[in-house]
Short mmCIF file of C-alpha atoms in Angstrom, two decimals:
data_model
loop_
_atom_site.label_atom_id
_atom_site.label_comp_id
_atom_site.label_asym_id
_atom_site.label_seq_id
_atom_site.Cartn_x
_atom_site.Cartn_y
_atom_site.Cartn_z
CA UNK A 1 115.00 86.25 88.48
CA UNK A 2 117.83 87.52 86.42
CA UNK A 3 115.24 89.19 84.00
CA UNK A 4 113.30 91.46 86.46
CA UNK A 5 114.18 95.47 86.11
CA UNK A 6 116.75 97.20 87.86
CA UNK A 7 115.49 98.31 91.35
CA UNK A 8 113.03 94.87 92.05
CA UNK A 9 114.44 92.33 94.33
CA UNK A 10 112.20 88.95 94.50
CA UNK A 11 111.58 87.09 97.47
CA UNK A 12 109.44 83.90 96.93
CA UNK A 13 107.81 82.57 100.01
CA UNK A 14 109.47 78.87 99.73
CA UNK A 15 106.72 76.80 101.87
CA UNK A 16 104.02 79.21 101.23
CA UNK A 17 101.61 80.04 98.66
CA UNK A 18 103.77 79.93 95.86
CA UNK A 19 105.45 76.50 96.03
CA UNK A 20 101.96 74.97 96.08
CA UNK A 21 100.32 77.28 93.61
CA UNK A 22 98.65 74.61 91.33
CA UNK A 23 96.83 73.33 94.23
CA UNK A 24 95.25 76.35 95.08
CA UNK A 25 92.01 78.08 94.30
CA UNK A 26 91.61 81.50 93.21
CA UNK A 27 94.79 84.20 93.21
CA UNK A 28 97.42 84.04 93.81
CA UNK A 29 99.05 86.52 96.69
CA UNK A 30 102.06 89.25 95.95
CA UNK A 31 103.28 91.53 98.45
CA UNK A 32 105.07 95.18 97.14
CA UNK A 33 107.13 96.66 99.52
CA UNK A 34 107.95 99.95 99.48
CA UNK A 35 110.50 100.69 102.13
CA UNK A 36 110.53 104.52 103.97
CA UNK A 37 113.43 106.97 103.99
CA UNK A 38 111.64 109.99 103.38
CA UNK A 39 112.44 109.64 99.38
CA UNK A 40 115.75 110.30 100.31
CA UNK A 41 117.05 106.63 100.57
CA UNK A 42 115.18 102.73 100.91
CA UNK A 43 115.46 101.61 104.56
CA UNK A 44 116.84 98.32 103.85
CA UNK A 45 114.81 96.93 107.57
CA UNK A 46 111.27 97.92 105.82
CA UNK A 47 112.37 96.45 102.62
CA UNK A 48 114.07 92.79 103.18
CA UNK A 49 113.08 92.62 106.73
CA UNK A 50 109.18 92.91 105.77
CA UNK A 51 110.15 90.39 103.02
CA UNK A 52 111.22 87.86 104.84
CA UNK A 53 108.03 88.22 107.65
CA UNK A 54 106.03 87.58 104.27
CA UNK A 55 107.28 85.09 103.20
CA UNK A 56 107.41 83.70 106.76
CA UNK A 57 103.25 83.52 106.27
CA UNK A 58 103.56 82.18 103.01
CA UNK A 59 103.13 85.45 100.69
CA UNK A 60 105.84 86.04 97.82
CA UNK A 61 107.25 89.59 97.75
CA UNK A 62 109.08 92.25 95.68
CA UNK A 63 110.88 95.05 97.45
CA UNK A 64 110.81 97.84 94.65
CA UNK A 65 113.82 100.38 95.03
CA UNK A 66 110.98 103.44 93.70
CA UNK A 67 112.74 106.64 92.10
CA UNK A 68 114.39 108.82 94.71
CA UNK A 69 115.54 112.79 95.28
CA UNK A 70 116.69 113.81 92.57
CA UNK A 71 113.52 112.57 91.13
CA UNK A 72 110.29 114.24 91.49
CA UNK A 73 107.04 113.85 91.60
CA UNK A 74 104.94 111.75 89.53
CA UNK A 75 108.07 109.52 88.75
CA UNK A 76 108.07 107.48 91.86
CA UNK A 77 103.92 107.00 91.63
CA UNK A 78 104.56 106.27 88.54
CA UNK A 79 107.01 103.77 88.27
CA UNK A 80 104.92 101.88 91.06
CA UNK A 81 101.84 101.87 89.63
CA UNK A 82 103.56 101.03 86.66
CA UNK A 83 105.15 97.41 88.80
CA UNK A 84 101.81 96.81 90.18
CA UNK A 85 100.19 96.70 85.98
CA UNK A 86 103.59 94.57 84.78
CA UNK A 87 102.95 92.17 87.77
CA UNK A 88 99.47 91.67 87.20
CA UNK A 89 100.44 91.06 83.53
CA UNK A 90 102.57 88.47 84.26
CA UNK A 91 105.70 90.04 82.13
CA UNK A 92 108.18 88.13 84.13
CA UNK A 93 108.49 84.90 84.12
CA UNK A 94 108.61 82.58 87.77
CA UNK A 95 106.65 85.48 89.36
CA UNK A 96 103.13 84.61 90.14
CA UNK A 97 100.11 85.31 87.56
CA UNK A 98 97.47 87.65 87.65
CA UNK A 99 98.25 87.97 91.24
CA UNK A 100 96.46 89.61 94.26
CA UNK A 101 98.73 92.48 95.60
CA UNK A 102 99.17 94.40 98.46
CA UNK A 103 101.20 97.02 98.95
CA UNK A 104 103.11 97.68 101.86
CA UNK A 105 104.82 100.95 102.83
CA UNK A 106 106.70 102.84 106.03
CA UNK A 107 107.07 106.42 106.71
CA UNK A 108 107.52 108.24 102.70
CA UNK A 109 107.02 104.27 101.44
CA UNK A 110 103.58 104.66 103.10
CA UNK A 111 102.96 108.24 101.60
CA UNK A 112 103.62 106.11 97.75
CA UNK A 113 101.70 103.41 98.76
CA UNK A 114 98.68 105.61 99.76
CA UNK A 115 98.94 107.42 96.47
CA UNK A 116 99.34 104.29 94.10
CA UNK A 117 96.17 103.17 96.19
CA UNK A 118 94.16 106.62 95.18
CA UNK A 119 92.82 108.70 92.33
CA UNK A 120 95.89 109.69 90.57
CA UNK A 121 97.04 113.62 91.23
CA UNK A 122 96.62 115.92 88.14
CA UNK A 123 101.01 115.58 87.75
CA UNK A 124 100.46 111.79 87.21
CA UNK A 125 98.08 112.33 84.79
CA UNK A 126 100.10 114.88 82.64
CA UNK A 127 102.38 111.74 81.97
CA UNK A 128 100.57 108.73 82.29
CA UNK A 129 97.05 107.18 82.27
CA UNK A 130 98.13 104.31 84.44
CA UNK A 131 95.33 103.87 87.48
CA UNK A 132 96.41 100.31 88.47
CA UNK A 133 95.55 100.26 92.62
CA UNK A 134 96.45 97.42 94.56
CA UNK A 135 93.52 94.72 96.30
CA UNK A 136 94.94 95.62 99.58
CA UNK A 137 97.35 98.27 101.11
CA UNK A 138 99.15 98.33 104.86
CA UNK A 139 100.72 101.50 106.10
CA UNK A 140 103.24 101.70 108.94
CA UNK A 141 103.49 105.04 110.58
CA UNK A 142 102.79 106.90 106.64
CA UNK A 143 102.92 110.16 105.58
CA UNK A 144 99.84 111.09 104.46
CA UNK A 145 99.95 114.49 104.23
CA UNK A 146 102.39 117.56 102.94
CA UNK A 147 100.46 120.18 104.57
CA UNK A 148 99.01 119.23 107.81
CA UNK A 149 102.44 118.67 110.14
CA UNK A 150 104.31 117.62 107.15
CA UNK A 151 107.48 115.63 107.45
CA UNK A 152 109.57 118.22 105.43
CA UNK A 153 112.68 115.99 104.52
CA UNK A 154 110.06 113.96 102.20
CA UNK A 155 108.28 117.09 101.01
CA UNK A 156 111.63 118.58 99.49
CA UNK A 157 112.86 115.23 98.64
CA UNK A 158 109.59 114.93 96.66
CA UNK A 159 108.68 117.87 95.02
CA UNK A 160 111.84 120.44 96.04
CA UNK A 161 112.44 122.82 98.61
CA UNK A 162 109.91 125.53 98.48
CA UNK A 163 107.08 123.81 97.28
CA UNK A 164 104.18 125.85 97.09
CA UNK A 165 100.96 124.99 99.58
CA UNK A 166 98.89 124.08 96.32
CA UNK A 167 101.67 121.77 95.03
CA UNK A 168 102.11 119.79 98.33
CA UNK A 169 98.13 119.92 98.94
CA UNK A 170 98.17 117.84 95.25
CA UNK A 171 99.81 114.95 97.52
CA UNK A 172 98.13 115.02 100.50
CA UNK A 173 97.08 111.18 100.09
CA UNK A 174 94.23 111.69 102.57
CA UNK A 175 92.58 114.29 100.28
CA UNK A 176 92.76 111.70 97.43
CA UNK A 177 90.72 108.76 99.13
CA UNK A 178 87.90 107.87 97.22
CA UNK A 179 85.35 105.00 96.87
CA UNK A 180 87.54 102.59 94.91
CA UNK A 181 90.58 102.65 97.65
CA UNK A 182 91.55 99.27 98.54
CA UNK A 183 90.82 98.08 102.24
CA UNK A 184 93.33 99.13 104.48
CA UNK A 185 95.89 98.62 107.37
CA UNK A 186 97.54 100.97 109.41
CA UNK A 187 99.09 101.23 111.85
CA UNK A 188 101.44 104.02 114.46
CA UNK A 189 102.68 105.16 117.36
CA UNK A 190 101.52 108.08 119.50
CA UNK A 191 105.04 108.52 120.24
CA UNK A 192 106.07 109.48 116.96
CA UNK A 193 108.04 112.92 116.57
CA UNK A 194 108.63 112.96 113.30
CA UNK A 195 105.79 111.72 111.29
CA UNK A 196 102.81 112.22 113.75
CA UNK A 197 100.03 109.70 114.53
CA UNK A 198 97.64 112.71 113.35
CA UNK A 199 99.03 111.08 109.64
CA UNK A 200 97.36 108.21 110.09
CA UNK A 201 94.07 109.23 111.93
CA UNK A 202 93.51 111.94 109.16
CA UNK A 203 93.77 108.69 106.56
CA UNK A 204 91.75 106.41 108.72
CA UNK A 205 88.68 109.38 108.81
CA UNK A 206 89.12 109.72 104.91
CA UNK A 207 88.44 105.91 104.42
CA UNK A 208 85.60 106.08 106.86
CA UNK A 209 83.99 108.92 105.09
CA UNK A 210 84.00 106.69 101.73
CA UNK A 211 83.05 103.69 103.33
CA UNK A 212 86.39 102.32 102.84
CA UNK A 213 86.91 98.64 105.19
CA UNK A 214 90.10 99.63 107.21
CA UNK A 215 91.81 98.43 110.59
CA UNK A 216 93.77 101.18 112.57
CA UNK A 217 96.44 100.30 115.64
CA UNK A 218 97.39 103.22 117.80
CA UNK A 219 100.30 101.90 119.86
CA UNK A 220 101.37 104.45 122.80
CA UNK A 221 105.54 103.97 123.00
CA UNK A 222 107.62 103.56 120.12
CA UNK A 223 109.64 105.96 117.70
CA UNK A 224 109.70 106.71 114.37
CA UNK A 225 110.76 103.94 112.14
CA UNK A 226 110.64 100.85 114.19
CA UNK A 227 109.96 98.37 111.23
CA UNK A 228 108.85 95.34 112.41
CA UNK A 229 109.49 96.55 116.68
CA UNK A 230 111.05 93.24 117.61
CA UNK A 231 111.41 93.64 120.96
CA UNK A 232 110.53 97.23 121.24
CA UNK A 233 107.06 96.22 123.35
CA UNK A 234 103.30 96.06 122.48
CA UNK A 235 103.80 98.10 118.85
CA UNK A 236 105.67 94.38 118.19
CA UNK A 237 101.86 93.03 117.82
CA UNK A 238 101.19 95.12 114.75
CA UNK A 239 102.75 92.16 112.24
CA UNK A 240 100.39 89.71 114.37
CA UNK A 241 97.46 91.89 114.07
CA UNK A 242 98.39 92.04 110.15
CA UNK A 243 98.71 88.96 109.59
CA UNK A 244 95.06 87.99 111.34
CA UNK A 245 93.66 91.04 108.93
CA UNK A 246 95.56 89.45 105.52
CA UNK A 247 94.07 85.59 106.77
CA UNK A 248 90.61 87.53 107.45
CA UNK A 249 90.68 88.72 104.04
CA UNK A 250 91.54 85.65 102.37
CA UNK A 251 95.40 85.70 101.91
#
């Protein structure tokens, strides 16, 4: 796809949806991945390495290399919700057409995908009227918030050291569910030093409070970061489980 923007790298599923598009009803299915590394870096095992378990269940992906430190907030929010509208659109040709799309993100990937999935914060707004939200979003071990046990390598990457309390509260994605959220997966572990499981739970009791559908997987052992925990124990499950909760929902 020699014509897609800097930063998107295209992974077509090759026995899956895509190669027998013309035969199917309804949507088609596109997968964004936005890999973790606390907006610091892209973590290239939750970027390729979730592409290629896509497309092993027959969804097409793009891994989207979002804005980074020294970029700050909106632009990375921005630029998303920005891929998710041009996708849709079908600017690009060989992609797939007014697609379904979930979103996918780990660790700070997670923390964007929760926000393209919300209300836009009051920065986005200041610079763009984009609200595009994905059908579906999956969050491994996120950050979902700046000021309750914040992960504080992603809060200076993404707004600069010494953010104020008001200015990280603005992207505390569990403060900006609301009824038009997409369903949701997530899962953690309780093990997790660095971004705590308390992340999640806080997100999962948002999405209950709005009626949101979510599933939520608590796994006891594993660190921070494990991707797709091949061989790392039980937290190894949580692609199954996802996979059951895409084919539940019609992917």
């Amino acid at each position: 796809m020699t014509d897609l923007p800097e930063g998107v790298d295209w992974y077509p599923a090759p026995d899956g949806p895509s190669a027998e598009r013309d035969g199917l009803p309804g949507r088609p299915s596109l997968a964004v991945v936005l890999p973790g590394g606390g907006y610091g870096m892209h973590a290239p095992h939750e970027g390729e390495g979730y592409a290629r378990w896509l497309n092993g269940i027959g969804i097409d992906a793009v891994v989207f290399a979002y804005p980074l430190a020294p970029h700050r907030h909106p632009d990375a929010v921005v630029a998303t919700r920005a891929l998710v509208r041009d996708l849709r659109a079908g600017r690009w040709a060989g992609l797939p057409s007014d697609p379904r799309i979930v979103v996918i993100g780990s660790s700070a990937g997670g923390h964007l995908a929760a926000l393209v999935s919300n209300a836009p914060t009051p920065a986005e707004r200041a610079v763009s009227d984009v609200d595009d939200r994905p059908d579906l979003t999956v969050l491994c071990y996120p950050v979902t918030s700046m000021t309750d046990h914040p992960h504080v390598g992603s809060s200076d990457n993404l707004l600069g050291p010494g953010a104020s309390v008001r200015e990280r509260s603005a992207v505390d994605a569990d403060l900006l569910v609301d009824d038009r959220t997409p369903p949701t997966f997530l899962w953690h572990t309780a093990e997790d030093e660095h971004v705590p499981v308390t992340h999640s739970l806080s997100y999962a009791h948002a999405l209950a409070r709005h009626g949101v559908p979510f599933d939520l997987h608590v796994f006891e052992r594993g660190v921070h970061g494990i991707g797709l925990a091949e061989g790392l124990g039980p937290a190894e499950a949580w692609s199954t489980l996802a996979t059951t909760w895409l084919r539940d929902r019609g992917w």
